[in-house]
Coordinates of C-alpha atoms in Angstrom, one line a residue:
M1 CA 24.5 -154.9 7.2
N2 CA 25.1 -157.4 4.5
K3 CA 27.3 -156.9 1.5
K4 CA 24.4 -156.8 -1.0
L5 CA 22.6 -154.1 0.8
I6 CA 25.8 -152.0 1.0
I7 CA 26.2 -152.3 -2.8
I8 CA 22.6 -151.3 -3.4
I9 CA 22.9 -148.3 -1.1
G10 CA 26.2 -147.3 -2.7
F11 CA 24.7 -147.6 -6.2
I12 CA 21.7 -145.5 -5.2
T13 CA 24.0 -142.8 -3.6
I14 CA 26.3 -142.6 -6.6
S15 CA 23.2 -142.4 -9.0
A16 CA 21.7 -139.7 -6.9
I17 CA 24.9 -137.6 -6.9
S18 CA 25.4 -138.2 -10.6
L19 CA 21.8 -137.0 -11.3
W20 CA 22.3 -134.0 -9.1
L21 CA 25.5 -133.1 -10.9
Y22 CA 24.1 -133.6 -14.3
S23 CA 21.0 -131.6 -13.4
G24 CA 23.2 -128.6 -12.4
A25 CA 25.2 -128.9 -15.6
A26 CA 22.1 -129.1 -17.7
K27 CA 20.6 -126.0 -15.9
F28 CA 23.8 -124.1 -16.8
V29 CA 23.6 -125.2 -20.5
N30 CA 19.9 -124.4 -20.8
Y31 CA 20.4 -121.0 -19.2
F32 CA 22.9 -120.0 -21.9
S33 CA 21.3 -121.8 -24.9
E34 CA 17.5 -121.5 -24.7
K35 CA 15.7 -118.3 -25.4
P36 CA 12.1 -117.8 -26.4
L37 CA 11.3 -117.6 -30.1
V38 CA 10.2 -114.1 -31.0
S39 CA 7.8 -114.0 -34.0
L40 CA 7.5 -111.1 -36.4
E41 CA 4.0 -110.5 -35.2
Q42 CA 5.2 -110.0 -31.6
V43 CA 7.5 -107.3 -32.7
Y44 CA 4.9 -105.6 -35.0
E45 CA 2.5 -105.5 -32.1
S46 CA 4.8 -104.3 -29.4
D47 CA 5.9 -100.6 -29.2
S48 CA 8.7 -101.5 -26.8
L49 CA 10.1 -104.2 -29.1
K50 CA 9.9 -102.0 -32.1
K51 CA 12.0 -99.5 -30.2
V52 CA 14.5 -102.1 -29.3
Y53 CA 14.7 -103.3 -32.9
G54 CA 14.9 -99.7 -34.2
L55 CA 11.9 -100.2 -36.5
A56 CA 9.7 -97.2 -36.1
S57 CA 6.8 -98.0 -38.5
N58 CA 8.8 -100.1 -40.9
K59 CA 7.9 -103.8 -41.3
S60 CA 9.8 -105.1 -44.3
P61 CA 12.6 -104.1 -46.8
I62 CA 9.8 -102.5 -48.9
D63 CA 9.5 -99.8 -46.3
Y64 CA 13.2 -99.0 -47.0
G65 CA 12.7 -98.6 -50.7
F66 CA 13.5 -102.1 -51.9
K67 CA 10.8 -103.3 -54.3
N68 CA 11.9 -106.8 -55.4
V69 CA 11.5 -108.7 -52.1
V70 CA 10.5 -112.4 -52.0
E71 CA 10.2 -114.9 -49.1
L72 CA 12.3 -118.0 -49.4
Q73 CA 11.8 -121.2 -47.5
F74 CA 14.7 -123.6 -46.9
S75 CA 16.2 -126.1 -44.5
S76 CA 19.4 -126.1 -42.4
V77 CA 22.1 -128.4 -43.7
S78 CA 22.8 -129.8 -40.2
D79 CA 19.4 -130.9 -39.0
N80 CA 16.8 -130.0 -41.7
L81 CA 15.3 -127.4 -39.5
Q82 CA 12.8 -125.3 -41.4
L83 CA 14.0 -121.7 -42.0
S84 CA 12.9 -118.7 -44.0
G85 CA 14.0 -115.2 -45.0
W86 CA 13.7 -112.2 -47.3
F87 CA 15.6 -112.2 -50.5
I88 CA 16.1 -108.8 -52.1
K89 CA 16.8 -108.6 -55.8
P90 CA 18.3 -105.4 -57.4
D91 CA 16.3 -103.5 -59.9
S92 CA 19.1 -103.9 -62.4
A93 CA 20.9 -107.0 -63.6
M94 CA 21.5 -109.7 -61.0
P95 CA 25.0 -109.3 -59.5
N96 CA 27.2 -112.2 -58.6
K97 CA 27.5 -111.1 -54.9
C98 CA 25.1 -111.5 -52.0
L99 CA 25.1 -109.8 -48.6
I100 CA 23.7 -111.9 -45.8
F101 CA 22.6 -110.3 -42.5
A102 CA 22.6 -112.5 -39.4
H103 CA 20.6 -111.4 -36.4
S104 CA 21.4 -112.0 -32.7
A105 CA 19.9 -114.9 -30.7
G106 CA 16.6 -114.0 -29.1
K107 CA 15.7 -111.7 -31.9
N108 CA 14.7 -112.2 -35.5
R109 CA 15.2 -110.8 -39.0
L110 CA 13.6 -107.5 -38.1
E111 CA 16.6 -106.6 -36.1
M112 CA 18.6 -106.3 -39.3
L113 CA 16.2 -104.1 -41.2
K114 CA 17.8 -100.9 -39.9
Y115 CA 21.1 -101.9 -41.5
L116 CA 19.6 -101.5 -44.9
K117 CA 20.1 -97.8 -44.4
I118 CA 23.8 -98.4 -45.1
I119 CA 23.0 -99.9 -48.5
T120 CA 20.7 -97.0 -49.5
E121 CA 23.0 -94.2 -48.2
F122 CA 26.0 -95.6 -50.1
E123 CA 23.8 -96.5 -53.1
L124 CA 24.9 -100.1 -53.1
Q125 CA 21.4 -101.5 -54.2
D126 CA 22.8 -102.7 -57.5
E127 CA 26.1 -104.1 -56.0
F128 CA 24.5 -106.8 -53.9
C129 CA 21.6 -109.1 -53.7
I130 CA 20.6 -109.2 -50.0
F131 CA 19.3 -112.0 -47.9
I132 CA 17.9 -111.4 -44.4
P133 CA 17.0 -114.8 -42.9
D134 CA 15.3 -115.8 -39.7
L135 CA 18.0 -118.1 -38.3
R136 CA 16.9 -120.9 -36.0
N137 CA 14.6 -120.0 -33.1
A138 CA 13.5 -116.8 -34.7
G139 CA 10.7 -115.2 -36.6
N140 CA 9.1 -117.6 -39.1
S141 CA 11.7 -120.2 -38.6
K142 CA 11.4 -123.2 -36.3
A143 CA 12.5 -123.3 -32.6
A144 CA 15.8 -124.8 -31.6
P145 CA 18.7 -124.0 -29.3
T146 CA 21.3 -121.7 -30.8
F147 CA 24.3 -122.3 -28.5
M148 CA 25.9 -118.9 -28.8
G149 CA 25.8 -119.0 -32.6
Y150 CA 27.3 -122.5 -33.1
H151 CA 24.2 -124.0 -34.8
M152 CA 23.2 -120.7 -36.3
S153 CA 26.3 -120.9 -38.4
D154 CA 24.9 -123.9 -40.2
D155 CA 21.8 -121.8 -41.0
I156 CA 24.1 -119.2 -42.6
T157 CA 26.0 -121.9 -44.5
S158 CA 22.5 -123.1 -45.7
S159 CA 21.6 -119.6 -46.7
M160 CA 24.7 -119.3 -48.9
M161 CA 24.0 -122.7 -50.5
L162 CA 20.3 -121.8 -51.1
I163 CA 21.2 -118.5 -52.9
N164 CA 23.9 -120.3 -54.9
Q165 CA 21.6 -123.0 -56.0
K166 CA 18.6 -120.7 -56.9
F167 CA 20.5 -117.8 -58.4
Q168 CA 23.9 -119.1 -59.3
I169 CA 25.6 -116.6 -57.0
N170 CA 29.1 -117.5 -55.7
D171 CA 30.4 -114.5 -53.8
F172 CA 29.2 -113.5 -50.4
V173 CA 29.6 -110.9 -47.7
L174 CA 28.4 -111.7 -44.1
Y175 CA 27.2 -109.2 -41.6
G176 CA 26.3 -110.4 -38.1
V177 CA 25.4 -109.0 -34.7
A178 CA 26.3 -110.7 -31.4
E179 CA 25.6 -114.4 -31.8
G180 CA 25.0 -113.7 -35.5
A181 CA 28.5 -112.4 -35.6
M182 CA 29.9 -115.5 -34.0
A183 CA 27.8 -117.6 -36.4
S184 CA 29.2 -115.6 -39.4
A185 CA 32.8 -116.2 -38.2
L186 CA 32.1 -119.9 -37.7
A187 CA 30.5 -120.2 -41.1
V188 CA 33.7 -119.4 -42.9
R189 CA 35.9 -121.6 -40.7
K190 CA 34.1 -124.7 -39.5
R191 CA 35.4 -127.8 -41.4
E192 CA 32.0 -129.0 -42.4
S193 CA 30.9 -125.6 -43.6
L194 CA 34.1 -125.1 -45.6
F195 CA 33.7 -128.5 -47.3
R196 CA 30.2 -127.6 -48.4
L197 CA 31.2 -124.0 -49.6
N198 CA 34.3 -125.2 -51.4
H199 CA 32.3 -127.9 -53.1
A200 CA 29.8 -125.3 -54.4
N201 CA 32.6 -122.9 -55.3
I202 CA 31.3 -120.4 -52.8
T203 CA 33.6 -117.7 -51.5
V204 CA 33.2 -115.2 -48.7
D205 CA 35.2 -112.0 -49.2
K206 CA 34.3 -109.8 -46.3
V207 CA 32.8 -110.2 -42.9
I208 CA 31.4 -107.4 -40.6
L209 CA 31.0 -108.3 -36.9
D210 CA 28.9 -106.0 -34.8
S211 CA 29.4 -106.5 -31.1
P212 CA 30.5 -110.1 -31.5
I213 CA 30.9 -112.9 -28.9
S214 CA 34.7 -112.9 -29.2
A215 CA 35.4 -116.0 -27.0
A216 CA 32.5 -118.4 -26.1
R217 CA 34.3 -120.2 -23.2
E218 CA 35.5 -117.0 -21.5
T219 CA 32.1 -115.4 -21.9
L220 CA 30.3 -118.4 -20.4
K221 CA 32.7 -118.5 -17.5
R222 CA 32.2 -114.8 -16.7
K223 CA 28.4 -114.9 -17.1
G224 CA 28.2 -118.1 -15.1
N225 CA 29.6 -116.7 -11.9
D226 CA 26.2 -117.1 -10.2
F227 CA 26.5 -120.9 -10.6
S228 CA 28.6 -123.0 -8.2
I229 CA 32.1 -123.8 -9.3
I230 CA 31.2 -127.4 -9.8
N231 CA 28.0 -126.7 -11.8
R232 CA 29.8 -124.1 -13.9
N233 CA 32.7 -126.5 -14.7
L234 CA 30.5 -129.4 -15.5
G235 CA 28.2 -127.1 -17.4
L236 CA 31.1 -125.9 -19.6
W237 CA 32.0 -129.6 -20.2
L238 CA 28.4 -130.4 -21.2
Y239 CA 28.1 -127.2 -23.3
N240 CA 31.3 -128.3 -25.2
K241 CA 29.7 -131.6 -26.0
K242 CA 26.6 -129.8 -27.3
V243 CA 28.7 -127.9 -29.8
D244 CA 30.6 -130.9 -31.0
D245 CA 33.7 -130.2 -28.8
Y246 CA 34.1 -126.8 -30.6
L247 CA 33.8 -124.5 -27.6
E248 CA 37.5 -123.7 -27.4
K249 CA 37.5 -122.8 -31.1
M250 CA 34.6 -120.4 -30.8
D251 CA 37.2 -117.7 -30.4
I252 CA 37.9 -115.0 -32.9
S253 CA 41.6 -115.2 -32.4
I254 CA 41.2 -118.7 -34.0
L255 CA 38.3 -118.2 -36.3
L256 CA 39.6 -115.0 -37.9
S257 CA 43.3 -115.9 -38.1
N258 CA 45.3 -116.7 -41.3
L259 CA 42.3 -116.0 -43.6
N260 CA 42.6 -114.0 -46.8
K261 CA 39.4 -112.0 -46.0
G262 CA 38.6 -108.5 -44.9
Y263 CA 37.1 -108.2 -41.4
L264 CA 35.5 -105.1 -39.7
I265 CA 34.6 -105.3 -36.1
M266 CA 32.5 -102.6 -34.4
Q267 CA 31.9 -102.5 -30.7
N268 CA 30.8 -100.2 -27.8
I269 CA 33.6 -100.0 -25.2
G270 CA 31.2 -100.3 -22.3
D271 CA 29.3 -103.3 -23.8
E272 CA 29.0 -105.9 -21.0
E273 CA 26.9 -108.4 -23.0
T274 CA 29.9 -109.1 -25.2
P275 CA 32.8 -107.7 -23.1
T276 CA 35.3 -105.5 -24.8
D277 CA 38.2 -106.6 -22.7
I278 CA 37.8 -110.1 -23.9
L279 CA 37.5 -108.8 -27.5
L280 CA 40.7 -106.8 -27.2
S281 CA 42.6 -109.7 -25.7
K282 CA 41.8 -111.8 -28.8
L283 CA 42.8 -109.3 -31.4
L284 CA 46.5 -109.1 -30.7
D285 CA 48.6 -109.4 -33.9
Q286 CA 45.6 -109.7 -36.3
P287 CA 46.5 -107.4 -39.2
N288 CA 43.6 -108.5 -41.4
I289 CA 41.0 -107.1 -38.9
E290 CA 39.8 -103.5 -38.7
L291 CA 38.5 -102.7 -35.2
Q292 CA 36.4 -99.6 -34.6
L293 CA 35.4 -98.8 -31.0
F294 CA 32.6 -96.5 -29.9
D295 CA 32.2 -94.8 -26.5
G296 CA 28.8 -96.2 -25.6
D297 CA 27.7 -98.6 -22.9
E298 CA 24.9 -100.4 -24.8
H299 CA 25.1 -103.8 -26.5
A300 CA 25.1 -103.2 -30.2
G301 CA 22.6 -100.6 -31.5
M302 CA 25.3 -98.1 -32.6
I303 CA 23.6 -97.7 -35.9
I304 CA 20.5 -96.1 -34.3
D305 CA 22.3 -94.2 -31.6
P306 CA 22.2 -90.4 -32.5
D307 CA 25.8 -90.0 -31.3
Y308 CA 27.2 -92.8 -33.3
S309 CA 24.9 -93.5 -36.2
E310 CA 26.6 -91.3 -38.8
R311 CA 30.1 -92.7 -38.0
Y312 CA 28.8 -96.3 -37.9
I313 CA 27.0 -96.0 -41.3
R314 CA 30.1 -94.4 -42.9
L315 CA 32.5 -97.1 -41.6
A316 CA 30.3 -100.0 -42.7
G317 CA 29.4 -98.3 -46.0
L318 CA 33.1 -97.7 -46.9
F319 CA 34.0 -101.2 -46.0
L320 CA 31.3 -102.7 -48.1
S321 CA 32.2 -100.4 -51.0
E322 CA 35.9 -101.3 -51.1
E323 CA 37.0 -103.6 -53.9

C-alpha cells in the first residue's frame, strides 16, 4: 500500500469519526434546545392544553377583568427575531413600573394568564403596567431555539426596552417560570443586557422565579444520562458554544449573587423537571433570596393546585406589594 493511499484512508477515517462525533453532539444539543412552537390557536382548540395551561374558558387578559389590552409587535435585540405580546394599561394614571411575565419553553403567553389572579386579588391593577409576551418559539412570535432560556433572556431585555421607549417606564419587575425564570435571571445579569438597560436608565427591583432551572450544566448532565458519555460531554461542549460560552454562568448561585434586588423562588419539592436538590445546593449563603417550597411533585403549576393555590397567591402578592 503506497503512502498516498494510506494518507487518503487516514483522512477519510478521521473525517468519518469526526462527523460521527459531531452528529452525536448535535443530537444532544437539539434534544435539549428544540421544541415545537405552540400557537395560541392550538391551545384555544385543545381541551387538554387548556387544562395544562390552567385556562378554563379564558383567552386573554380581558377575561380576567383587564380592559385596556393592546397587542405590541417588536424585535429581539440579539437577532431581530419578530416577537409580540399583550400590554395591559391601568385604568388610572400610567405608573412608572411594569411587571413582565415570562413563560416556559414549549409553551406561550397563555401559560401566564392565570398569574393575573395575583394582581386582581391583591388589587395591584393600578400599581403596575403588565406585559405578557410570547418569547421566541412561542405563540405569535417566530420560531427559534431557546437554549434553556439563554436566548429568551434577550427577548425579555427587548421587552423592557420596548416598554421604556413607548411609555417612558423605567422600573420593572420580572416574573418567570422554568426557562422563563432562567431567562429573567439572565436578563438582569448578562453583560450585554446590563449595558443596554443601564444605557436606557432601566432598573429591575424584584424578580420572582417559579420552578427555575437553577443550574443549566448540572441539569443537562442529569437529563442526558441516556446519551453515551462521549456524546454527552461533546454535547455539553457544543451547547456551551451555542450559548456564547455562558453555560457555566447559567447558575443562580452566580446570577443572583451580590445584587441589590429582591428575589422570591417558589418550587415543588418533588419537581423532577427542575430538580430541587440542585436548587438547594445553589442557594447556600444567599441572604437576598426568599425560598418557598411546596410539598407537590409536579413541575410548576402551584398557582392552580387546590392544595397550594391560596398560599402561592398570598406569597407572590405580598412580595409584589412590598415597597
